[in-house]
PDB file of C-alpha atoms and ligand atoms in Angstrom:
ATOM      1  CA  UNK Q   1     -30.841 -11.466  -3.902  1.00  0.00           C
ATOM      2  CA  UNK Q   2     -27.758 -12.688  -1.994  1.00  0.00           C
ATOM      3  CA  UNK Q   3     -27.351 -15.419  -4.603  1.00  0.00           C
ATOM      4  CA  UNK Q   4     -27.402 -12.849  -7.398  1.00  0.00           C
ATOM      5  CA  UNK Q   5     -24.720 -10.823  -5.637  1.00  0.00           C
ATOM      6  CA  UNK Q   6     -22.601 -13.977  -5.288  1.00  0.00           C
ATOM      7  CA  UNK Q   7     -22.978 -14.726  -9.003  1.00  0.00           C
ATOM      8  CA  UNK Q   8     -21.770 -11.202  -9.825  1.00  0.00           C
ATOM      9  CA  UNK Q   9     -18.805 -11.588  -7.492  1.00  0.00           C
ATOM     10  CA  UNK Q  10     -17.844 -14.878  -9.179  1.00  0.00           C
ATOM     11  CA  UNK Q  11     -17.466 -13.006 -12.474  1.00  0.00           C
ATOM     12  CA  UNK Q  12     -16.066  -9.748 -11.023  1.00  0.00           C
ATOM     13  CA  UNK Q  13     -13.186  -8.010 -12.799  1.00  0.00           C
ATOM     14  CA  UNK Q  14     -13.447  -4.631 -11.058  1.00  0.00           C
ATOM     15  CA  UNK Q  15      -9.886  -4.688  -9.670  1.00  0.00           C
ATOM     16  CA  UNK Q  16      -6.529  -6.326 -10.291  1.00  0.00           C
ATOM     17  CA  UNK Q  17      -7.131  -9.089  -7.746  1.00  0.00           C
ATOM     18  CA  UNK Q  18      -9.162 -10.959 -10.381  1.00  0.00           C
ATOM     19  CA  UNK Q  19      -5.859 -11.698 -12.141  1.00  0.00           C
ATOM     20  CA  UNK Q  20      -4.323 -13.528  -9.182  1.00  0.00           C
ATOM     21  CA  UNK Q  21      -7.270 -15.075  -7.342  1.00  0.00           C
ATOM     22  CA  UNK Q  22      -8.143 -18.760  -7.672  1.00  0.00           C
ATOM     23  CA  UNK Q  23     -11.672 -18.339  -6.365  1.00  0.00           C
ATOM     24  CA  UNK Q  24     -13.622 -15.287  -5.253  1.00  0.00           C
ATOM     25  CA  UNK Q  25     -15.096 -15.647  -1.769  1.00  0.00           C
ATOM     26  CA  UNK Q  26     -18.526 -13.966  -1.679  1.00  0.00           C
ATOM     27  CA  UNK Q  27     -19.324 -15.146   1.859  1.00  0.00           C
ATOM     28  CA  UNK Q  28     -21.645 -17.755   3.274  1.00  0.00           C
ATOM     29  CA  UNK Q  29     -24.198 -18.494   5.944  1.00  0.00           C
ATOM     30  CA  UNK Q  30     -27.835 -17.832   6.735  1.00  0.00           C
ATOM     31  CA  UNK Q  31     -29.382 -15.277   4.330  1.00  0.00           C
ATOM     32  CA  UNK Q  32     -31.649 -14.227   7.228  1.00  0.00           C
ATOM     33  CA  UNK Q  33     -28.858 -14.130   9.806  1.00  0.00           C
ATOM     34  CA  UNK Q  34     -29.229 -11.728  12.735  1.00  0.00           C
ATOM     35  CA  UNK Q  35     -25.450 -11.465  12.983  1.00  0.00           C
ATOM     36  CA  UNK Q  36     -23.060 -10.685  10.123  1.00  0.00           C
ATOM     37  CA  UNK Q  37     -19.296 -10.941  10.584  1.00  0.00           C
ATOM     38  CA  UNK Q  38     -17.122  -8.837   8.312  1.00  0.00           C
ATOM     39  CA  UNK Q  39     -13.468  -9.848   8.036  1.00  0.00           C
ATOM     40  CA  UNK Q  40     -10.678  -8.390   5.943  1.00  0.00           C
ATOM     41  CA  UNK Q  41     -10.018 -10.538   2.886  1.00  0.00           C
ATOM     42  CA  UNK Q  42      -9.654 -14.201   1.913  1.00  0.00           C
ATOM     43  CA  UNK Q  43      -6.335 -15.859   2.709  1.00  0.00           C
ATOM     44  CA  UNK Q  44      -4.690 -18.860   1.020  1.00  0.00           C
ATOM     45  CA  UNK Q  45      -7.180 -21.521   2.131  1.00  0.00           C
ATOM     46  CA  UNK Q  46     -10.196 -19.315   1.526  1.00  0.00           C
ATOM     47  CA  UNK Q  47      -8.936 -18.541  -1.987  1.00  0.00           C
ATOM     48  CA  UNK Q  48      -8.432 -22.254  -2.703  1.00  0.00           C
ATOM     49  CA  UNK Q  49     -11.879 -23.247  -1.403  1.00  0.00           C
ATOM     50  CA  UNK Q  50     -13.974 -20.166  -2.228  1.00  0.00           C
ATOM     51  CA  UNK Q  51     -15.227 -20.075   1.384  1.00  0.00           C
ATOM     52  CA  UNK Q  52     -14.615 -17.548   4.166  1.00  0.00           C
ATOM     53  CA  UNK Q  53     -12.640 -18.352   7.304  1.00  0.00           C
ATOM     54  CA  UNK Q  54     -11.578 -21.931   6.548  1.00  0.00           C
ATOM     55  CA  UNK Q  55      -7.836 -21.573   7.325  1.00  0.00           C
ATOM     56  CA  UNK Q  56      -5.994 -20.988  10.590  1.00  0.00           C
ATOM     57  CA  UNK Q  57      -7.998 -17.831  11.368  1.00  0.00           C
ATOM     58  CA  UNK Q  58     -11.116 -19.855  10.542  1.00  0.00           C
ATOM     59  CA  UNK Q  59     -10.320 -22.410  13.238  1.00  0.00           C
ATOM     60  CA  UNK Q  60     -10.030 -19.638  15.800  1.00  0.00           C
ATOM     61  CA  UNK Q  61     -13.205 -18.058  14.414  1.00  0.00           C
ATOM     62  CA  UNK Q  62     -15.181 -21.288  14.851  1.00  0.00           C
ATOM     63  CA  UNK Q  63     -13.850 -21.738  18.372  1.00  0.00           C
ATOM     64  CA  UNK Q  64     -14.945 -18.200  19.255  1.00  0.00           C
ATOM     65  CA  UNK Q  65     -18.345 -18.797  17.658  1.00  0.00           C
ATOM     66  CA  UNK Q  66     -18.798 -21.916  19.794  1.00  0.00           C
ATOM     67  CA  UNK Q  67     -17.707 -19.977  22.907  1.00  0.00           C
ATOM     68  CA  UNK Q  68     -20.590 -17.574  22.186  1.00  0.00           C
ATOM     69  CA  UNK Q  69     -23.025 -20.454  21.650  1.00  0.00           C
ATOM     70  CA  UNK Q  70     -23.246 -19.865  17.895  1.00  0.00           C
ATOM     71  CA  UNK Q  71     -22.703 -21.967  14.757  1.00  0.00           C
ATOM     72  CA  UNK Q  72     -21.339 -20.828  11.396  1.00  0.00           C
ATOM     73  CA  UNK Q  73     -24.614 -21.822   9.709  1.00  0.00           C
ATOM     74  CA  UNK Q  74     -26.610 -19.428  11.969  1.00  0.00           C
ATOM     75  CA  UNK Q  75     -24.651 -16.332  11.008  1.00  0.00           C
ATOM     76  CA  UNK Q  76     -23.388 -14.788   7.772  1.00  0.00           C
ATOM     77  CA  UNK Q  77     -19.649 -14.420   7.246  1.00  0.00           C
ATOM     78  CA  UNK Q  78     -18.029 -12.257   4.618  1.00  0.00           C
ATOM     79  CA  UNK Q  79     -15.128  -9.886   4.050  1.00  0.00           C
ATOM     80  CA  UNK Q  80     -14.311  -6.355   2.931  1.00  0.00           C
ATOM     81  CA  UNK Q  81     -12.512  -7.806  -0.124  1.00  0.00           C
ATOM     82  CA  UNK Q  82     -13.955 -10.836  -1.870  1.00  0.00           C
ATOM     83  CA  UNK Q  83     -10.646 -11.854  -3.489  1.00  0.00           C
ATOM     84  CA  UNK Q  84      -7.294 -12.675  -1.911  1.00  0.00           C
ATOM     85  CA  UNK Q  85      -4.589 -10.017  -2.063  1.00  0.00           C
ATOM     86  CA  UNK Q  86      -1.290 -11.641  -3.167  1.00  0.00           C
ATOM     87  CA  UNK Q  87       0.761 -12.891  -0.185  1.00  0.00           C
ATOM     88  CA  UNK Q  88      -2.088 -11.732   2.095  1.00  0.00           C
ATOM     89  CA  UNK Q  89      -0.939  -8.123   1.876  1.00  0.00           C
ATOM     90  CA  UNK Q  90      -3.262  -5.432   3.210  1.00  0.00           C
ATOM     91  CA  UNK Q  91      -6.163  -4.309   1.012  1.00  0.00           C
ATOM     92  CA  UNK Q  92      -5.439  -1.043  -0.833  1.00  0.00           C
ATOM     93  CA  UNK Q  93      -7.945   1.845  -1.127  1.00  0.00           C
ATOM     94  CA  UNK Q  94      -8.750   1.202  -4.825  1.00  0.00           C
ATOM     95  CA  UNK Q  95      -9.602  -2.432  -4.050  1.00  0.00           C
ATOM     96  CA  UNK Q  96     -11.768  -1.424  -1.098  1.00  0.00           C
ATOM     97  CA  UNK Q  97     -13.585   1.147  -3.247  1.00  0.00           C
ATOM     98  CA  UNK Q  98     -14.167  -1.371  -6.034  1.00  0.00           C
ATOM     99  CA  UNK Q  99     -15.297  -4.228  -3.802  1.00  0.00           C
ATOM    100  CA  UNK Q 100     -17.334  -2.780  -0.942  1.00  0.00           C
ATOM    101  CA  UNK Q 101     -20.490  -2.070  -2.982  1.00  0.00           C
ATOM    102  CA  UNK Q 102     -20.937  -5.879  -2.821  1.00  0.00           C
ATOM    103  CA  UNK Q 103     -20.723  -5.801   0.972  1.00  0.00           C
ATOM    104  CA  UNK Q 104     -23.163  -2.887   1.144  1.00  0.00           C
ATOM    105  CA  UNK Q 105     -25.659  -4.848  -0.957  1.00  0.00           C
ATOM    106  CA  UNK Q 106     -25.154  -7.999   1.117  1.00  0.00           C
ATOM    107  CA  UNK Q 107     -25.852  -6.075   4.330  1.00  0.00           C
ATOM    108  CA  UNK Q 108     -28.955  -4.509   2.807  1.00  0.00           C
ATOM    109  CA  UNK Q 109     -30.231  -7.910   1.646  1.00  0.00           C
ATOM    110  CA  UNK Q 110     -29.618  -9.620   5.005  1.00  0.00           C
ATOM    111  CA  UNK Q 111     -30.600  -6.653   7.194  1.00  0.00           C
ATOM    112  CA  UNK Q 112     -28.954  -8.054  10.355  1.00  0.00           C
ATOM    113  CA  UNK Q 113     -29.421  -6.716  13.903  1.00  0.00           C
ATOM    114  CA  UNK Q 114     -25.712  -6.968  14.595  1.00  0.00           C
ATOM    115  CA  UNK Q 115     -22.589  -6.446  12.503  1.00  0.00           C
ATOM    116  CA  UNK Q 116     -19.317  -7.621  14.036  1.00  0.00           C
ATOM    117  CA  UNK Q 117     -16.331  -6.029  12.373  1.00  0.00           C
ATOM    118  CA  UNK Q 118     -13.266  -8.238  12.627  1.00  0.00           C
ATOM    119  CA  UNK Q 119     -10.120  -6.125  12.736  1.00  0.00           C
ATOM    120  CA  UNK Q 120      -9.126  -2.644  11.631  1.00  0.00           C
ATOM    121  CA  UNK Q 121     -10.073  -2.785   7.956  1.00  0.00           C
ATOM    122  CA  UNK Q 122     -13.672  -3.859   8.518  1.00  0.00           C
ATOM    123  CA  UNK Q 123     -14.085  -1.429  11.432  1.00  0.00           C
ATOM    124  CA  UNK Q 124     -12.619   1.465   9.450  1.00  0.00           C
ATOM    125  CA  UNK Q 125     -15.053   0.758   6.610  1.00  0.00           C
ATOM    126  CA  UNK Q 126     -18.274   0.150   8.541  1.00  0.00           C
ATOM    127  CA  UNK Q 127     -18.245   2.808  11.300  1.00  0.00           C
ATOM    128  CA  UNK Q 128     -17.926   5.884   9.031  1.00  0.00           C
ATOM    129  CA  UNK Q 129     -21.005   4.674   7.128  1.00  0.00           C
ATOM    130  CA  UNK Q 130     -22.931   5.627  10.258  1.00  0.00           C
ATOM    131  CA  UNK Q 131     -21.047   8.871  10.882  1.00  0.00           C
ATOM    132  CA  UNK Q 132     -18.771   7.336  13.522  1.00  0.00           C
ATOM    133  CA  UNK Q 133     -15.054   7.991  13.412  1.00  0.00           C
ATOM    134  CA  UNK Q 134     -13.286   4.661  13.853  1.00  0.00           C
ATOM    135  CA  UNK Q 135     -10.670   4.349  16.551  1.00  0.00           C
ATOM    136  CA  UNK Q 136      -7.976   1.654  16.430  1.00  0.00           C
ATOM    137  CA  UNK Q 137      -9.354  -1.790  17.165  1.00  0.00           C
ATOM    138  CA  UNK Q 138      -7.155  -1.961  20.276  1.00  0.00           C
ATOM    139  CA  UNK Q 139      -9.222   0.877  21.740  1.00  0.00           C
ATOM    140  CA  UNK Q 140     -12.766   0.034  20.695  1.00  0.00           C
ATOM    141  CA  UNK Q 141     -12.883  -3.767  20.590  1.00  0.00           C
ATOM    142  CA  UNK Q 142     -15.780  -5.246  22.526  1.00  0.00           C
ATOM    143  CA  UNK Q 143     -17.819  -2.038  22.607  1.00  0.00           C
ATOM    144  CA  UNK Q 144     -21.441  -2.199  21.513  1.00  0.00           C
ATOM    145  CA  UNK Q 145     -22.147   0.735  19.215  1.00  0.00           C
ATOM    146  CA  UNK Q 146     -25.856   1.333  18.643  1.00  0.00           C
ATOM    147  CA  UNK Q 147     -26.919   3.109  15.489  1.00  0.00           C
ATOM    148  CA  UNK Q 148     -30.388   3.964  14.222  1.00  0.00           C
ATOM    149  CA  UNK Q 149     -30.928   3.905  10.499  1.00  0.00           C
ATOM    150  CA  UNK Q 150     -34.162   4.982   8.845  1.00  0.00           C
ATOM    151  CA  UNK Q 151     -35.163   1.329   8.604  1.00  0.00           C
ATOM    152  CA  UNK Q 152     -34.021  -0.192  11.849  1.00  0.00           C
ATOM    153  CA  UNK Q 153     -31.800  -0.335  14.862  1.00  0.00           C
ATOM    154  CA  UNK Q 154     -28.345  -1.792  14.280  1.00  0.00           C
ATOM    155  CA  UNK Q 155     -25.652  -2.863  16.703  1.00  0.00           C
ATOM    156  CA  UNK Q 156     -22.024  -2.745  15.595  1.00  0.00           C
ATOM    157  CA  UNK Q 157     -19.448  -4.615  17.656  1.00  0.00           C
ATOM    158  CA  UNK Q 158     -15.827  -4.077  16.629  1.00  0.00           C
ATOM    159  CA  UNK Q 159     -13.665  -7.080  17.517  1.00  0.00           C
ATOM    160  CA  UNK Q 160     -10.058  -8.077  17.135  1.00  0.00           C
ATOM    161  CA  UNK Q 161      -9.458 -10.167  14.020  1.00  0.00           C
ATOM    162  CA  UNK Q 162      -9.320 -13.907  14.922  1.00  0.00           C
ATOM    163  CA  UNK Q 163      -5.868 -14.129  13.280  1.00  0.00           C
ATOM    164  CA  UNK Q 164      -4.591 -12.012  16.194  1.00  0.00           C
ATOM    165  CA  UNK Q 165      -4.666 -15.189  18.296  1.00  0.00           C
ATOM    166  CA  UNK Q 166      -2.538 -17.050  15.744  1.00  0.00           C
ATOM    167  CA  UNK Q 167       0.179 -14.385  16.152  1.00  0.00           C
ATOM    168  CA  UNK Q 168      -0.280 -13.902  19.881  1.00  0.00           C
ATOM    169  CA  UNK Q 169      -1.935 -16.750  21.822  1.00  0.00           C
ATOM    170  CA  UNK Q 170      -2.061 -14.541  24.942  1.00  0.00           C
ATOM    171  CA  UNK Q 171      -4.766 -12.502  23.213  1.00  0.00           C
ATOM    172  CA  UNK Q 172      -7.228 -15.373  23.232  1.00  0.00           C
ATOM    173  CA  UNK Q 173      -8.811 -14.356  26.520  1.00  0.00           C
ATOM    174  CA  UNK Q 174      -9.354 -10.796  25.261  1.00  0.00           C
ATOM    175  CA  UNK Q 175     -11.135 -12.145  22.195  1.00  0.00           C
ATOM    176  CA  UNK Q 176     -13.234 -14.585  24.203  1.00  0.00           C
ATOM    177  CA  UNK Q 177     -14.345 -11.683  26.425  1.00  0.00           C
ATOM    178  CA  UNK Q 178     -15.375  -9.642  23.355  1.00  0.00           C
ATOM    179  CA  UNK Q 179     -17.378 -12.588  22.071  1.00  0.00           C
ATOM    180  CA  UNK Q 180     -19.082 -12.852  25.462  1.00  0.00           C
ATOM    181  CA  UNK Q 181     -20.271  -9.285  24.894  1.00  0.00           C
ATOM    182  CA  UNK Q 182     -21.755 -10.436  21.585  1.00  0.00           C
ATOM    183  CA  UNK Q 183     -23.403 -13.459  23.233  1.00  0.00           C
ATOM    184  CA  UNK Q 184     -24.897 -11.157  25.900  1.00  0.00           C
ATOM    185  CA  UNK Q 185     -26.570  -9.002  23.229  1.00  0.00           C
ATOM    186  CA  UNK Q 186     -28.353 -12.042  21.772  1.00  0.00           C
ATOM    187  CA  UNK Q 187     -30.236 -13.014  24.938  1.00  0.00           C
TER     188      UNK Q 187
HETATM  189  N1  URA W 201      -9.134 -13.620   7.242  1.00  0.00           N
HETATM  190  C1  URA W 201     -10.173 -12.844   6.855  1.00  0.00           C
HETATM  191  O1  URA W 201     -10.222 -11.652   7.144  1.00  0.00           O
HETATM  192  N2  URA W 201     -11.129 -13.400   6.168  1.00  0.00           N
HETATM  193  C2  URA W 201     -11.146 -14.682   5.841  1.00  0.00           C
HETATM  194  O2  URA W 201     -12.102 -15.118   5.194  1.00  0.00           O
HETATM  195  C3  URA W 201     -10.062 -15.476   6.267  1.00  0.00           C
HETATM  196  C4  URA W 201      -9.065 -14.921   6.960  1.00  0.00           C
END
């Protein structure tokens, strides 16, 4: 199921980003992962390699994963947009509308216990799906939001985007503390 979604994403032409991308980035990790991380969109390195979080933000991401006692192979990592916006500009509403049905299907296929939204774009997309009005990431990062769907109980943890540390190294401690919250929910 996840593989089929990835094959569709490889051939996707639903928005203009297909004209400028080198490689779509469907996401990767354990198809039965308990934790799914949702970032914003591929950057330069991700677009070149077709893999999520392999650039500078990826290094921070892996460090944070290790700080929480996790490995990339144990979780599933994907993004709101599967293709890189030119010059890493912000995703626009039409792109989000066109692309997020893939994310919805990925989440349904994996059925994780926990979704960590990395940054404002992922948080603003995921929370309203469960009737929750998203606040700015600066306000709600590190909170555990419990939602009950018809099928199961889901935990959503909004977190700062790992790239925040690249711009502001002083933020690292704040991120590490948020990831400790995540680690605590897995015990
Ligand atoms: N930033 C993201 O949001 N996603 C990636 O895959 C890489 C950087």
